[in-house]
Coordinates of C-alpha atoms in Angstrom, one line a residue:
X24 CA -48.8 -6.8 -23.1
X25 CA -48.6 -4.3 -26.0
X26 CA -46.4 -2.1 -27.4
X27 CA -43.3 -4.0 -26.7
X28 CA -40.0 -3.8 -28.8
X29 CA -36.8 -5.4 -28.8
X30 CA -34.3 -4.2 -30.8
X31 CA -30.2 -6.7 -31.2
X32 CA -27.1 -6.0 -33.2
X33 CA -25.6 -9.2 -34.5
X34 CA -21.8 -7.2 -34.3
X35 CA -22.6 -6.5 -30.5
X36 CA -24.1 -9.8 -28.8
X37 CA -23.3 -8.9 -25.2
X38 CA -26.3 -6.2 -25.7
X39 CA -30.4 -6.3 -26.3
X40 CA -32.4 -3.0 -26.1
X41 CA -36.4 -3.6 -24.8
X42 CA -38.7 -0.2 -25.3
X43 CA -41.9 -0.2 -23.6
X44 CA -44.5 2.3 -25.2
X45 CA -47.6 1.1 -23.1
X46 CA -48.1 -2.1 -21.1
X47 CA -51.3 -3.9 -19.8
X48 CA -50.7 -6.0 -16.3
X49 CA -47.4 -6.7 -14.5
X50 CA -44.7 -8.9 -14.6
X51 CA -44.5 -11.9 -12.4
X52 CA -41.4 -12.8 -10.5
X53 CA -38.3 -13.1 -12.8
X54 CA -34.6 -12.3 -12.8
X55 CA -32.6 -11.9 -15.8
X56 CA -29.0 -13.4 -16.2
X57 CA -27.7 -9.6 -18.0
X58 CA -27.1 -6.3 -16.1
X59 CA -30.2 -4.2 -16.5
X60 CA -30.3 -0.7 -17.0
X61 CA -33.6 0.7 -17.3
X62 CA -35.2 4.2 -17.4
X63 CA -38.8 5.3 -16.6
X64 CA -39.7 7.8 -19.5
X65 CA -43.5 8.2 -17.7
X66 CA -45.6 6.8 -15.3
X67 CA -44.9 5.2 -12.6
X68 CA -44.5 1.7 -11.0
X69 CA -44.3 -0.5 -8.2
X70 CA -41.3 -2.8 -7.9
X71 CA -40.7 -6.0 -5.5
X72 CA -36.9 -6.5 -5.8
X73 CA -35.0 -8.9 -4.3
X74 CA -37.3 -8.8 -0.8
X75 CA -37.7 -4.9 -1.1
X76 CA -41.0 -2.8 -2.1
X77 CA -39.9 0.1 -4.3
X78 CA -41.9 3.2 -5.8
X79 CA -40.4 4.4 -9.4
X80 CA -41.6 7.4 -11.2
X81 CA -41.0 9.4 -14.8
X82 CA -37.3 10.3 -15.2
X83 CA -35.7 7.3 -12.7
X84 CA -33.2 5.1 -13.7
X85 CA -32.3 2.0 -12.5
X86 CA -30.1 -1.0 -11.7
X87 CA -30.8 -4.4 -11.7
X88 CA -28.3 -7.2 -10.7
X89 CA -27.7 -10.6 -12.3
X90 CA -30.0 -13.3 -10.6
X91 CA -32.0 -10.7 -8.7
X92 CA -35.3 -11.5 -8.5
X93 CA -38.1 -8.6 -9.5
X94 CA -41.7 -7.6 -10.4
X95 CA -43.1 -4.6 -11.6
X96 CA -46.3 -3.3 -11.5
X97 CA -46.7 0.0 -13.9
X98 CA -49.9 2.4 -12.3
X99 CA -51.3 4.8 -14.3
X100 CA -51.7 2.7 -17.4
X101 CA -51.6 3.3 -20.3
X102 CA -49.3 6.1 -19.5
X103 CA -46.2 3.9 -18.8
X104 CA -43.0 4.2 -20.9
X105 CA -39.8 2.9 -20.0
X106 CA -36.7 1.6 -21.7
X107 CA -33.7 -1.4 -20.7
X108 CA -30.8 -2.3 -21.8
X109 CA -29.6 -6.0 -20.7
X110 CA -26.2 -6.2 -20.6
X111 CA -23.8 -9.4 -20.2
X112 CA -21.8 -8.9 -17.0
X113 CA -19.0 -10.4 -18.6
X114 CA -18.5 -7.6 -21.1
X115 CA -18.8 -5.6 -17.9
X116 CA -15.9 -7.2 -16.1
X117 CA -13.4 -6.8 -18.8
X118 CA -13.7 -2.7 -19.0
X119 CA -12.1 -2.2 -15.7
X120 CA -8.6 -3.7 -14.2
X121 CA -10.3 -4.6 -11.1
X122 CA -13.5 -7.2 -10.9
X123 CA -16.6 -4.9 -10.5
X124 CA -19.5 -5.4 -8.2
X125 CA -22.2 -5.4 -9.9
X126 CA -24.7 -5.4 -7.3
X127 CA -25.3 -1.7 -6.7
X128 CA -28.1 0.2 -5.5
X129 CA -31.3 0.0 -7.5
X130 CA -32.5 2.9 -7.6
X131 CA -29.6 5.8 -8.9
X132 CA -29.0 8.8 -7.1
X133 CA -30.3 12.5 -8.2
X134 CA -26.6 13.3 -9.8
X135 CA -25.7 10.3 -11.2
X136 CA -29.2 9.9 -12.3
X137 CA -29.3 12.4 -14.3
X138 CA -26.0 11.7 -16.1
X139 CA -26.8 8.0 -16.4
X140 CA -30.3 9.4 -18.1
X141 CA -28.6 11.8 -20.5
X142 CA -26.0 8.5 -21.8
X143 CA -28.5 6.0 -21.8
X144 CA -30.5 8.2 -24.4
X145 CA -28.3 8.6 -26.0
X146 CA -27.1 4.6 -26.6
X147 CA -30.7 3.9 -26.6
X148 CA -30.9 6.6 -29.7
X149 CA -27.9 4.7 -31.1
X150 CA -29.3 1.5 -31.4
X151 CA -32.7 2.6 -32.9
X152 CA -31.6 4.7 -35.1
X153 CA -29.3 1.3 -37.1
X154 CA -26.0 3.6 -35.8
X155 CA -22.4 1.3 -36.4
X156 CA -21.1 -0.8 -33.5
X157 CA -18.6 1.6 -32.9
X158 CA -21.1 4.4 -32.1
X159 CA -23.5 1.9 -30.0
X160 CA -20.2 0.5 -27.9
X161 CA -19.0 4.0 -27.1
X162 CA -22.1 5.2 -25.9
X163 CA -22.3 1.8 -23.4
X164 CA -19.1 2.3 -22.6
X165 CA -19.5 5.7 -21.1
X166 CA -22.7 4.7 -19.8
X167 CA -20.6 1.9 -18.3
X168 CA -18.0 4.2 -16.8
X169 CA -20.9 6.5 -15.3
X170 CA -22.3 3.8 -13.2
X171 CA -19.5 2.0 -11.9
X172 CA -16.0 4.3 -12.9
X173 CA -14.1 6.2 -10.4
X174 CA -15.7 9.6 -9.5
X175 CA -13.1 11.3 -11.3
X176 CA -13.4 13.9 -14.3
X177 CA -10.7 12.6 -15.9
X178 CA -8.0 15.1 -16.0
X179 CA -5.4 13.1 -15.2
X180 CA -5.8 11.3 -18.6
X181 CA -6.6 13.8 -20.9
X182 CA -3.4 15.7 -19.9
X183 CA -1.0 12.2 -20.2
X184 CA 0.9 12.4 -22.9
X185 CA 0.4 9.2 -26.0
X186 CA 4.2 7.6 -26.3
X187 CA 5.2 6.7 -29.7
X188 CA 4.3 3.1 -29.4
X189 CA 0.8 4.2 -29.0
X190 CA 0.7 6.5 -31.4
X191 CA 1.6 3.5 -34.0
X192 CA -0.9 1.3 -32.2
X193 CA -3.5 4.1 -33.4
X194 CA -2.2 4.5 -36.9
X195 CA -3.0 1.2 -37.4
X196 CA -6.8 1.8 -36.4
X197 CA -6.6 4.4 -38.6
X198 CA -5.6 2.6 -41.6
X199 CA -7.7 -0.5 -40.6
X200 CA -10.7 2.2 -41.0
X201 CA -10.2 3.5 -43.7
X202 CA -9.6 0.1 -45.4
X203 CA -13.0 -1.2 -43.8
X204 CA -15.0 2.0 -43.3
X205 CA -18.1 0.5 -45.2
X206 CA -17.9 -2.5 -43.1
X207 CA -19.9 -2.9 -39.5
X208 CA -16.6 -2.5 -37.5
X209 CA -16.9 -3.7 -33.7
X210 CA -14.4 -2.3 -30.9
X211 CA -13.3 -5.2 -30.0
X212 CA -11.4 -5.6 -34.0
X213 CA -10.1 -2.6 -33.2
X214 CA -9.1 -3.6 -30.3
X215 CA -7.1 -7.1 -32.0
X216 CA -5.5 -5.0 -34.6
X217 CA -4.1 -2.3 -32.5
X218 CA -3.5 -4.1 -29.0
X219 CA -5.3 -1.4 -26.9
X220 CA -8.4 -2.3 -24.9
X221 CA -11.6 -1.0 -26.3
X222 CA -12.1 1.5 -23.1
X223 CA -8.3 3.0 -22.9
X224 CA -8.5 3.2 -27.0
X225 CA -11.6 4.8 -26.9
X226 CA -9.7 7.8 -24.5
X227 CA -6.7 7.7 -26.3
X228 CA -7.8 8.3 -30.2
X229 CA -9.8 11.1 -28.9
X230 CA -6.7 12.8 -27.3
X231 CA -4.7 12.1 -30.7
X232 CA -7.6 12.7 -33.5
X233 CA -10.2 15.0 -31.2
X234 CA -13.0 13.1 -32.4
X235 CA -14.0 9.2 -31.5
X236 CA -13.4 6.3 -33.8
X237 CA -17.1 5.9 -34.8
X238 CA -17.4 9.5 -35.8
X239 CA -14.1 8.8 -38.1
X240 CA -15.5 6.1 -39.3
X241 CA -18.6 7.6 -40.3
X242 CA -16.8 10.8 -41.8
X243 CA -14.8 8.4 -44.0
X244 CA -18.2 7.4 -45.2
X245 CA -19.6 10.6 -45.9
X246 CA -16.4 12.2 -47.5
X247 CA -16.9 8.7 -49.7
X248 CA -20.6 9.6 -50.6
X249 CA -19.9 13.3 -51.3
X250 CA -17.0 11.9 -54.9
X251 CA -19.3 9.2 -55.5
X252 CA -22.6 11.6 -55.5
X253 CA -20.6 14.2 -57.3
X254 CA -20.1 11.6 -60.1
X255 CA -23.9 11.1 -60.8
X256 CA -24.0 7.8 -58.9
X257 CA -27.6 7.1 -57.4
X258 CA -28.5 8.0 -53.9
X259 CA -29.3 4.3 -53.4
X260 CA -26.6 2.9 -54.4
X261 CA -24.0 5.5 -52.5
X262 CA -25.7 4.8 -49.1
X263 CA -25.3 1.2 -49.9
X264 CA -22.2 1.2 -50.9
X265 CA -21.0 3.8 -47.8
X266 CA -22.1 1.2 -45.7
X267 CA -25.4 2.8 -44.4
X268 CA -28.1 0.6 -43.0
X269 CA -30.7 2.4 -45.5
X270 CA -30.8 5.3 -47.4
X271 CA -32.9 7.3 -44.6
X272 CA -30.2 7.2 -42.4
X273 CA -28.2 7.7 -44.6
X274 CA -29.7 11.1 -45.4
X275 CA -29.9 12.1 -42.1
X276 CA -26.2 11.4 -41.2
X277 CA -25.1 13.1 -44.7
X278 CA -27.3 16.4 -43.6
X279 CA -25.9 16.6 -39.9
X280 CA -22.5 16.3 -41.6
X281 CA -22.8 18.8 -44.7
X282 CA -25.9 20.5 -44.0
X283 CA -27.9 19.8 -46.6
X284 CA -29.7 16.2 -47.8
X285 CA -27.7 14.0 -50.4
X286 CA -30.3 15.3 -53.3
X287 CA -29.8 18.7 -52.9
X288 CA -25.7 17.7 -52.9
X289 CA -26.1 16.2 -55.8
X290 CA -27.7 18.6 -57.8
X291 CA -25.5 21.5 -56.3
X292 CA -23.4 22.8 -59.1

């Protein structure tokens, strides 16, 4: 096998990414003890799962159980991408108020498929790219909600009105970022200091602030960056000291932000 990559998050050990870019052979009879949600980016493949012979091409996603036993054999080498995400079925459980069945179709349907395909990008984009926990969290979360949530467009929340007591519950995320906002913070600290579960806080301090927490959080960082560059501070050192993994993505967050690189800020007069 070639071309493999695995890619973990110390802040966020319910979750491992796995990127194939090319692959010689097949995979013998296995089962992992995670969710996995996986994505054919090209090729195609032939799966035994769980008694069953399946065909997967370019653009499928799908679902495999806990315990299930599977093989895959890619066709078409060396044309054969594809990307996973294992995830622990007990992080699962505790986003929903009801015990979830994990054990769902394999292959996903043309709709959902295609909104599963657009979130799992977009997590998987997350993670490679050194993003916080928050931002990787929120993207599995809506992943999450996409595969197993109630078909519902979610009206009926965004039009509840927050009560006071959670309006204080949010202030104190709030302040807790903007104390911390170098720092890795994980949902689930939010979660302890305001009393809110990660999913319903998630929901609720976009209604109040219109944005997510992980995009506060990393606004806090850039409005940090732009008084720290403005006072002849290195670039270095300000990405460092903002809390970004390295100073390339550090640049590339500071230009989607301000629209231009953190040189060309600096110089600015």
């Amino acid at each position: 096998m070639s071309n493999i990559l695995f890619y973990r998050d110390p802040a966020l050990p319910f979750l491992e990414l796995k990127r194939c870019l090319g692959q010689k052979g097949s995979y013998k009879k296995h089962f992992h003890e995670e969710l996995s949600i996986g994505l054919i980016d090209e090729g195609s493949t032939r799966v035994w799962c769980d008694g069953r012979e399946l065909a997967g091409g370019g653009g499928e996603g799908h679902l495999l159980p806990p315990y299930v036993p599977h093989a895959c054999t890619p066709e078409a080498l060396p044309n054969w991408k594809y990307k996973m995400l294992f995830v622990r079925p007990d992080w699962v459980d505790r986003l929903f108020d009801e015990e979830t069945d994990l054990h769902k179709p394999f292959l996903l349907e043309d709709h959902k498929n295609r909104q599963c395909r657009l979130l799992l990008d977009r997590c998987v984009n997350a993670f490679q790219s050194k993003g916080t926990p928050l931002e990787i969290e929120t993207s599995m979360i809506r992943l999450t909600q996409a595969l197993y949530g109630k078909n519902d467009d979610g009206m009926e929340r965004e039009h509840r009105k927050l009560g006071e007591t959670e309006r204080q519950h949010l202030r104190r995320v709030k302040e807790y970022l903007h104390e911390h906002f170098a720092e890795r913070v994980t949902l689930e600290t939010l979660e302890a200091v305001s009393g809110i579960s990660r999913f319903h806080l998630i929901h609720s301090f976009k209604k109040e602030n219109h944005i997510p927490p992980h995009v506060y959080q990393n606004l806090l960082r850039i409005n940090f960056a732009k008084k720290a560059l403005c006072s002849g501070r290195p670039i270095s050192d300000v990405a460092v000291d903002a809390g970004f993994y390295d100073q390339s993505h550090f640049t590339r967050m500071f230009a989607h932000f301000v629209g231009v690189t953190p040189q060309k800020y600096a110089v600015s007069q």
